[in-house]
């Protein structure tokens, strides 16, 4: 096949990222040419250039040793370089954009989920080791500029299809499942039929058991950061990635929420009975772990103590049930829990408590003679008084506090 000619890629980079990055590429290319290396823009960078989307980084592949190239580049350019000698790759760090340089290579996976055996190769080898056809294109940046598209990524990009390069792709590297969900949801692309079957088959053969908790967590985190995370979630459930019973929860819309919320939204896609199992599959930081734990506690609290439709006469029971629950956890329950009846009751309760404001603070209570060990009890009395309408002002609060102090004098 005749190589497809393409406009000057350096100029495309200049348009997208500005003069500085274009000139950097000119210098890297000049050095690669002197070393006799072919040099290509590859992977997601080609995909995003063709789609005219913002570039997050620049991926380069050289037919030669990437470490040798960056060593030479560092002689003429003042840039930070991180070298990964074992993998013959390097990252040039400059400003907001990183330039990843890999030595073109072939990869063979000895067994599922293991690290691949790597051999230096040409650009076609390098494209063959990639995840999807849309990420397996290269543009030569030493002249003549041309598109290398041996896996037919351009057609898939035009058609809006995510397609693996071969059927063993997901068993070789199960993290590609998550990458597939990310691309399909980000670009609103379809998943090719054979790719779909290959993914289902790899999941049913427990391919995810071959990757560590940390890698699984990292992949899910990347998925949660996607702009169209709701769609990515749907694939996650549709493909039965975790093999857990689902809750059938369809109400979730979490695109604009924070990370802790998103984890809870994902959790609430599953049946409450398997929440602990869900947590055991991931390696989360303390903030997320605490939030999820509080959410699970709230779910079981509500499950074992039916929530009441609150009004002024009975609100104290619900107050004592929920007073330890942090507000963001209640917000998460309202946003994510599939039991709409309980959600409505909790919302009513939150509405009541939102209307109430206690004027006295702990220092004010101590000044009125409250022992510091009793502050929390007195705050409860004030809250209940306010929620039931018996306390309506600061002076009502002070009267209640004085009465409490008198009753509790030794
Ligand atoms: P994103 O916009 O999500 O960062 P990207 O395509 O730039 O997308 P990277 O993770 O930066 O993704 O990877 C760069 C390129 O390396 C990909 O486009 C793909 O060609 C290749 N690649 C990355 N991860 C894998 C993988 N697990 N298997 C095969 N190829 C991969």
Coordinates of C-alpha atoms and ligand atoms in Angstrom, one line a residue:
X1 CA 0.0 0.0 0.0
X2 CA 1.2 3.5 -0.8
X3 CA 2.0 5.5 2.3
X4 CA -0.6 8.2 2.9
X5 CA 0.9 11.6 2.7
X6 CA 0.0 14.0 5.4
X7 CA 0.6 17.7 6.1
X8 CA 3.6 18.8 8.1
X9 CA 3.1 17.3 11.6
X10 CA 5.4 19.9 13.1
X11 CA 3.1 22.6 11.9
X12 CA 0.1 20.7 13.4
X13 CA 1.9 20.7 16.7
X14 CA 2.7 24.4 16.3
X15 CA -1.0 25.1 15.8
X16 CA -2.1 23.0 18.7
X17 CA 0.6 23.6 21.3
X18 CA 2.5 26.6 20.1
X19 CA 5.9 27.6 18.8
X20 CA 7.9 26.3 21.7
X21 CA 6.8 22.7 21.4
X22 CA 7.1 22.7 17.6
X23 CA 10.7 23.9 17.8
X24 CA 11.5 21.3 20.5
X25 CA 10.3 18.7 18.0
X26 CA 12.4 20.2 15.3
X27 CA 15.5 19.8 17.5
X28 CA 14.6 16.2 18.6
X29 CA 14.0 15.3 14.9
X30 CA 17.2 16.9 13.8
X31 CA 19.1 14.9 16.4
X32 CA 17.3 11.6 15.5
X33 CA 18.1 12.1 11.9
X34 CA 21.8 12.7 12.7
X35 CA 21.8 9.4 14.6
X36 CA 20.2 7.7 11.6
X37 CA 16.9 7.0 13.5
X38 CA 13.5 7.2 12.0
X39 CA 11.2 9.3 14.3
X40 CA 7.4 9.2 14.5
X41 CA 4.6 10.8 16.4
X42 CA 2.6 7.8 17.6
X43 CA -0.4 6.5 19.5
X44 CA -2.9 8.8 21.2
X45 CA -1.1 11.9 19.8
X46 CA -1.8 10.9 16.2
X47 CA -5.4 10.0 17.2
X48 CA -5.9 13.3 18.8
X49 CA -4.2 15.3 16.1
X50 CA -6.6 13.7 13.5
X51 CA -9.6 14.2 15.7
X52 CA -8.4 17.8 16.4
X53 CA -8.6 17.3 20.1
X54 CA -6.4 19.0 22.7
X55 CA -3.1 17.1 23.2
X56 CA -2.2 16.1 26.8
X57 CA 1.3 14.9 25.8
X58 CA 3.3 14.0 22.8
X59 CA 4.2 10.3 22.2
X60 CA 7.2 9.7 20.0
X61 CA 8.7 6.4 18.8
X62 CA 12.2 6.1 17.3
X63 CA 13.7 3.3 15.3
X64 CA 16.8 3.2 17.5
X65 CA 17.7 3.7 21.1
X66 CA 15.5 6.3 22.8
X67 CA 18.0 6.7 25.6
X68 CA 20.8 7.5 23.2
X69 CA 18.5 10.0 21.5
X70 CA 17.6 11.9 24.7
X71 CA 21.2 11.9 25.8
X72 CA 22.1 13.7 22.6
X73 CA 19.1 16.0 22.9
X74 CA 20.1 17.0 26.4
X75 CA 23.5 18.3 25.0
X76 CA 21.7 21.0 23.0
X77 CA 18.5 21.6 25.0
X78 CA 17.9 22.6 28.6
X79 CA 15.2 20.2 29.5
X80 CA 14.5 17.7 32.4
X81 CA 14.7 14.1 31.2
X82 CA 13.6 11.0 33.1
X83 CA 15.2 7.9 31.7
X84 CA 13.7 4.4 32.0
X85 CA 16.8 2.5 30.9
X86 CA 15.3 -1.0 31.4
X87 CA 12.5 -0.2 29.0
X88 CA 14.6 2.0 26.7
X89 CA 12.1 4.8 27.0
X90 CA 12.4 8.4 28.4
X91 CA 10.2 11.3 29.2
X92 CA 11.2 14.9 28.4
X93 CA 9.6 17.2 30.9
X94 CA 9.0 20.7 29.7
X95 CA 6.3 23.0 30.8
X96 CA 2.7 21.7 30.7
X97 CA 3.4 19.0 28.1
X98 CA 5.5 15.9 28.5
X99 CA 7.2 14.2 25.5
X100 CA 7.4 10.4 25.9
X101 CA 10.0 8.8 23.7
X102 CA 10.0 5.1 23.2
X103 CA 12.4 2.8 21.3
X104 CA 10.2 1.2 18.6
X105 CA 9.8 -2.4 19.7
X106 CA 7.9 -5.6 19.5
X107 CA 6.3 -7.2 22.5
X108 CA 5.4 -10.8 23.2
X109 CA 3.4 -11.8 26.3
X110 CA 4.7 -15.1 27.7
X111 CA 1.5 -15.4 29.7
X112 CA -1.6 -13.5 30.7
X113 CA -1.1 -10.3 32.6
X114 CA 2.7 -10.8 32.8
X115 CA 5.2 -8.2 31.6
X116 CA 5.9 -8.6 27.9
X117 CA 9.2 -9.8 26.4
X118 CA 10.6 -6.8 24.5
X119 CA 12.8 -6.7 21.4
X120 CA 13.8 -3.5 19.5
X121 CA 12.0 -3.4 16.1
X122 CA 10.7 -1.2 13.4
X123 CA 7.7 1.2 13.4
X124 CA 5.4 -1.6 12.2
X125 CA 6.4 -3.8 15.2
X126 CA 5.8 -0.9 17.4
X127 CA 2.3 -0.3 16.1
X128 CA 1.5 -4.0 16.4
X129 CA 2.1 -4.1 20.1
X130 CA -0.5 -1.4 20.8
X131 CA -3.9 -1.6 22.3
X132 CA -6.4 -0.4 19.6
X133 CA -6.2 0.4 16.0
X134 CA -7.1 4.0 16.7
X135 CA -4.0 4.2 18.9
X136 CA -1.8 2.3 16.4
X137 CA -1.0 5.0 13.9
X138 CA 2.3 6.8 13.4
X139 CA 3.3 10.0 11.5
X140 CA 6.8 10.2 10.3
X141 CA 8.4 13.5 11.3
X142 CA 11.5 13.2 9.3
X143 CA 10.6 13.9 5.8
X144 CA 8.8 12.8 3.7
X145 CA 6.0 13.1 6.2
X146 CA 3.6 10.2 5.9
X147 CA 1.0 8.3 8.0
X148 CA 1.9 4.7 8.9
X149 CA -1.4 3.0 9.4
X150 CA -0.7 -0.7 9.0
X151 CA -3.5 -1.6 11.4
X152 CA -6.1 0.5 9.6
X153 CA -6.7 2.9 12.5
X154 CA -7.8 5.8 10.2
X155 CA -10.9 3.9 9.0
X156 CA -11.8 3.0 12.6
X157 CA -11.3 6.6 13.7
X158 CA -13.6 7.8 10.8
X159 CA -16.2 5.1 11.6
X160 CA -16.0 5.7 15.4
X161 CA -15.0 2.2 16.3
X162 CA -12.7 0.8 19.1
X163 CA -11.1 -2.3 17.8
X164 CA -8.3 -4.5 19.3
X165 CA -5.5 -5.6 17.0
X166 CA -5.9 -9.3 17.8
X167 CA -8.2 -11.5 19.9
X168 CA -5.7 -12.3 22.6
X169 CA -5.3 -8.6 23.4
X170 CA -7.2 -8.5 26.6
X171 CA -5.8 -11.7 28.0
X172 CA -2.3 -10.4 27.2
X173 CA -3.0 -7.2 29.1
X174 CA -6.3 -6.9 30.9
X175 CA -5.8 -3.2 31.6
X176 CA -6.8 -2.7 28.0
X177 CA -10.4 -3.4 29.1
X178 CA -10.4 -0.2 31.0
X179 CA -8.7 1.6 28.2
X180 CA -11.5 0.4 25.9
X181 CA -14.2 1.8 28.3
X182 CA -12.3 5.1 28.4
X183 CA -12.0 5.5 24.7
X184 CA -15.5 4.3 23.9
X185 CA -17.0 6.7 26.4
X186 CA -14.7 9.6 25.8
X187 CA -15.2 9.7 22.0
X188 CA -18.7 8.1 22.1
X189 CA -17.3 5.3 19.8
X190 CA -18.8 1.9 19.3
X191 CA -17.0 -1.2 20.4
X192 CA -16.3 -3.5 17.4
X193 CA -18.2 -6.8 17.6
X194 CA -15.2 -9.1 17.7
X195 CA -13.5 -6.8 20.2
X196 CA -16.7 -7.0 22.4
X197 CA -16.6 -10.8 22.2
X198 CA -12.9 -11.0 23.0
X199 CA -13.4 -8.7 26.0
X200 CA -16.3 -10.8 27.3
X201 CA -14.4 -14.0 26.8
X202 CA -11.3 -12.6 28.6
X203 CA -13.4 -11.4 31.6
X204 CA -15.2 -14.8 31.8
X205 CA -11.8 -16.4 31.9
X206 CA -10.9 -14.3 35.0
X207 CA -8.2 -12.3 33.2
X208 CA -8.4 -9.6 35.8
X209 CA -7.2 -12.0 38.5
X210 CA -3.8 -11.7 36.8
X211 CA -3.4 -8.0 37.6
X212 CA -2.6 -6.5 41.0
X213 CA -5.0 -4.6 43.2
X214 CA -2.9 -1.5 42.7
X215 CA -3.1 -1.7 38.9
X216 CA -6.8 -2.4 39.0
X217 CA -7.3 0.6 41.2
X218 CA -5.2 2.8 39.0
X219 CA -7.2 1.8 35.9
X220 CA -10.5 2.5 37.6
X221 CA -9.2 5.8 38.8
X222 CA -8.3 6.8 35.2
X223 CA -11.8 5.7 34.2
X224 CA -13.3 7.9 37.0
X225 CA -11.4 10.9 35.7
X226 CA -12.9 10.6 32.2
X227 CA -15.3 13.4 31.3
X228 CA -18.1 11.0 30.4
X229 CA -17.6 8.7 33.3
X230 CA -21.3 7.8 33.4
X231 CA -20.9 6.0 30.1
X232 CA -17.7 4.3 31.2
X233 CA -19.6 3.0 34.3
X234 CA -22.2 1.5 32.1
X235 CA -19.6 -0.5 30.2
X236 CA -18.1 -1.5 33.5
X237 CA -21.4 -3.0 34.5
X238 CA -22.4 -4.3 31.1
X239 CA -19.1 -6.3 30.9
X240 CA -19.5 -7.6 34.4
X241 CA -15.9 -6.6 35.1
X242 CA -16.0 -7.3 38.9
X243 CA -18.2 -10.4 38.7
X244 CA -20.4 -9.1 41.6
X245 CA -24.2 -9.0 41.8
X246 CA -25.5 -5.6 40.7
X247 CA -28.1 -3.4 42.3
X248 CA -29.8 -2.3 39.1
X249 CA -29.1 1.2 40.1
X250 CA -29.7 3.4 37.1
X251 CA -30.2 6.8 38.7
X252 CA -26.6 7.8 38.9
X253 CA -25.2 10.8 37.2
X254 CA -21.8 11.7 38.6
X255 CA -19.9 13.5 35.9
X256 CA -19.4 16.7 37.9
X257 CA -18.8 15.2 41.3
X258 CA -15.6 14.6 43.2
X259 CA -13.6 11.4 43.4
X260 CA -14.9 10.1 46.6
X261 CA -18.4 10.5 45.3
X262 CA -17.6 8.6 42.2
X263 CA -16.2 5.7 44.1
X264 CA -19.4 5.5 46.1
X265 CA -21.5 5.8 42.9
X266 CA -19.6 2.8 41.5
X267 CA -20.0 0.9 44.7
X268 CA -23.7 1.6 44.7
X269 CA -24.0 -0.1 41.3
X270 CA -23.6 -3.3 43.2
X271 CA -25.8 -5.1 45.7
X272 CA -25.3 -4.1 49.3
X273 CA -24.4 -7.6 50.3
X274 CA -21.2 -7.4 48.4
X275 CA -20.0 -4.0 49.4
X276 CA -17.2 -5.4 51.6
X277 CA -16.1 -7.6 48.7
X278 CA -16.0 -4.6 46.4
X279 CA -13.8 -2.8 48.8
X280 CA -11.4 -5.7 49.2
X281 CA -10.7 -5.6 45.4
X282 CA -9.2 -2.1 45.5
X283 CA -6.3 -0.4 47.2
X284 CA -7.7 3.0 48.0
X285 CA -6.2 5.9 49.9
X286 CA -7.3 6.8 53.4
X287 CA -9.7 9.6 52.3
X288 CA -11.6 7.3 49.9
X289 CA -11.5 4.4 52.3
X290 CA -13.0 6.4 55.1
X291 CA -15.8 7.9 52.9
X292 CA -16.7 4.5 51.6
X293 CA -16.7 2.9 55.0
X294 CA -18.9 5.7 56.4
X295 CA -21.3 5.2 53.4
X296 CA -21.5 1.4 54.1
X297 CA -22.1 2.1 57.7
X298 CA -24.9 4.5 56.8
X299 CA -26.5 1.9 54.5
X300 CA -26.5 -0.7 57.2
X301 CA -27.8 1.8 59.7
X302 CA -30.7 2.7 57.5
X303 CA -31.3 -0.9 56.6
X304 CA -31.6 -2.1 60.2
X305 CA -33.5 0.9 61.5
X306 CA -36.2 1.8 59.1
X307 CA -36.1 5.5 58.5
X308 CA -39.3 7.4 59.5
X309 CA -41.1 10.0 57.6
X310 CA -39.9 12.8 59.8
X311 CA -42.0 15.6 61.3
X312 CA -41.5 17.8 64.4
X313 CA -43.0 15.2 66.7
X314 CA -40.7 12.3 65.9
X315 CA -37.5 13.9 64.4
X316 CA -35.4 13.2 67.6
X317 CA -35.3 9.5 66.9
X318 CA -33.8 10.1 63.4
X319 CA -31.5 12.8 64.8
X320 CA -30.0 10.3 67.3
X321 CA -29.7 7.7 64.6
X322 CA -27.9 9.9 62.1
X323 CA -26.1 12.5 64.1
X324 CA -22.7 10.9 63.7
X325 CA -23.0 10.6 60.0
X326 CA -20.9 13.2 58.1
X327 CA -22.9 15.4 55.8
X328 CA -21.0 14.4 52.6
X329 CA -21.9 10.8 53.3
X330 CA -25.6 11.6 53.5
X331 CA -25.2 13.6 50.3
X332 CA -23.7 10.6 48.6
X333 CA -26.5 8.4 49.8
X334 CA -29.1 10.8 48.4
X335 CA -27.2 10.9 45.1
X336 CA -26.3 7.3 44.7
X337 CA -28.5 4.9 46.7
X338 CA -31.1 3.0 44.6
X339 CA -33.8 2.9 47.4
X340 CA -35.8 6.0 46.5
X341 CA -38.1 5.8 49.5
X342 CA -35.2 5.9 51.9
X343 CA -33.5 8.6 49.8
X344 CA -36.7 10.7 50.1
X345 CA -36.9 10.3 53.9
X346 CA -33.2 11.2 54.3
X347 CA -33.7 14.3 52.1
X348 CA -36.6 15.4 54.3
X349 CA -34.5 14.9 57.4
X350 CA -31.6 16.9 55.9
X351 CA -34.0 19.6 55.0
X352 CA -35.2 19.9 58.6
X353 CA -31.7 19.9 60.0
X354 CA -30.6 22.5 57.4
X355 CA -33.2 24.9 58.6
X356 CA -31.9 24.8 62.1
X357 CA -29.0 26.8 63.4
X358 CA -27.6 26.7 67.0
X359 CA -26.3 30.1 68.1
X360 CA -24.2 28.9 71.0
X361 CA -20.9 27.3 70.4
X362 CA -18.9 25.1 72.8
X363 CA -17.1 28.1 74.3
X364 CA -20.5 29.7 74.9
X365 CA -21.7 26.6 76.7
X366 CA -18.6 26.5 79.0
X367 CA -19.2 30.2 79.8
X368 CA -22.7 29.3 80.9
X369 CA -21.3 26.6 83.3
X370 CA -21.5 23.4 81.2
X371 CA -18.8 20.9 82.1
X372 CA -16.8 20.2 79.0
X373 CA -17.6 16.5 79.2
X374 CA -21.3 17.4 78.7
X375 CA -20.9 19.6 75.7
X376 CA -22.1 17.0 73.2
X377 CA -25.2 16.1 75.4
X378 CA -26.1 19.8 75.7
X379 CA -25.7 20.3 71.9
X380 CA -28.1 17.4 71.4
X381 CA -30.6 19.0 73.7
X382 CA -30.4 22.3 71.8
X383 CA -30.6 20.6 68.4
X384 CA -33.7 18.5 69.5
X385 CA -35.2 21.7 71.0
X386 CA -34.7 23.6 67.7
X387 CA -35.8 20.7 65.5
X388 CA -39.0 20.3 67.4
X389 CA -39.7 24.0 67.5
X390 CA -39.3 24.4 71.3
X391 CA -36.2 26.5 71.0
X392 CA -36.4 29.3 68.6
X393 CA -33.8 32.0 69.7
X394 CA -30.5 32.5 71.4
X395 CA -32.2 33.4 74.7
X396 CA -34.3 30.1 74.4
X397 CA -31.0 28.3 74.0
X398 CA -29.5 30.0 77.1
X399 CA -32.5 29.2 79.2
X400 CA -32.3 25.5 78.2
X401 CA -28.5 25.5 79.0
X402 CA -29.0 27.1 82.4
X403 CA -31.8 24.6 83.2
X404 CA -29.5 21.8 82.3
X405 CA -26.6 23.1 84.4
X406 CA -28.9 23.5 87.4
X407 CA -30.3 20.0 87.0
X408 CA -26.8 18.5 86.8
X409 CA -25.3 20.4 89.8
X410 CA -23.7 18.0 92.2
Ligands
LIG1 P1 -5.0 9.1 26.9 O1 -5.5 10.3 26.1 O2 -6.0 8.4 27.6 O3 -3.7 9.5 27.7 P2 -3.1 7.8 25.1 O4 -3.5 7.1 23.9 O5 -2.2 9.0 25.0 O6 -4.6 8.2 25.7 P3 -1.3 6.6 26.9 O7 -1.7 5.8 28.1 O8 -0.6 7.9 27.1 O9 -2.6 6.8 26.2 O10 -0.5 5.6 26.0 C1 0.2 6.1 24.8 C2 0.0 5.0 23.7 O11 0.7 3.8 24.2 C3 -1.4 4.6 23.4 O12 -2.0 5.4 22.5 C4 -1.2 3.2 22.9 O13 -0.8 3.2 21.6 C5 0.0 2.7 23.8 N1 -0.5 2.0 25.0 C6 -0.6 2.5 26.2 N2 -1.0 1.5 27.0 C7 -1.1 0.4 26.3 C8 -1.4 -1.0 26.6 N3 -1.8 -1.3 27.9 N4 -1.4 -1.9 25.6 C9 -1.0 -1.5 24.4 N5 -0.7 -0.3 24.0 C10 -0.7 0.7 25.0

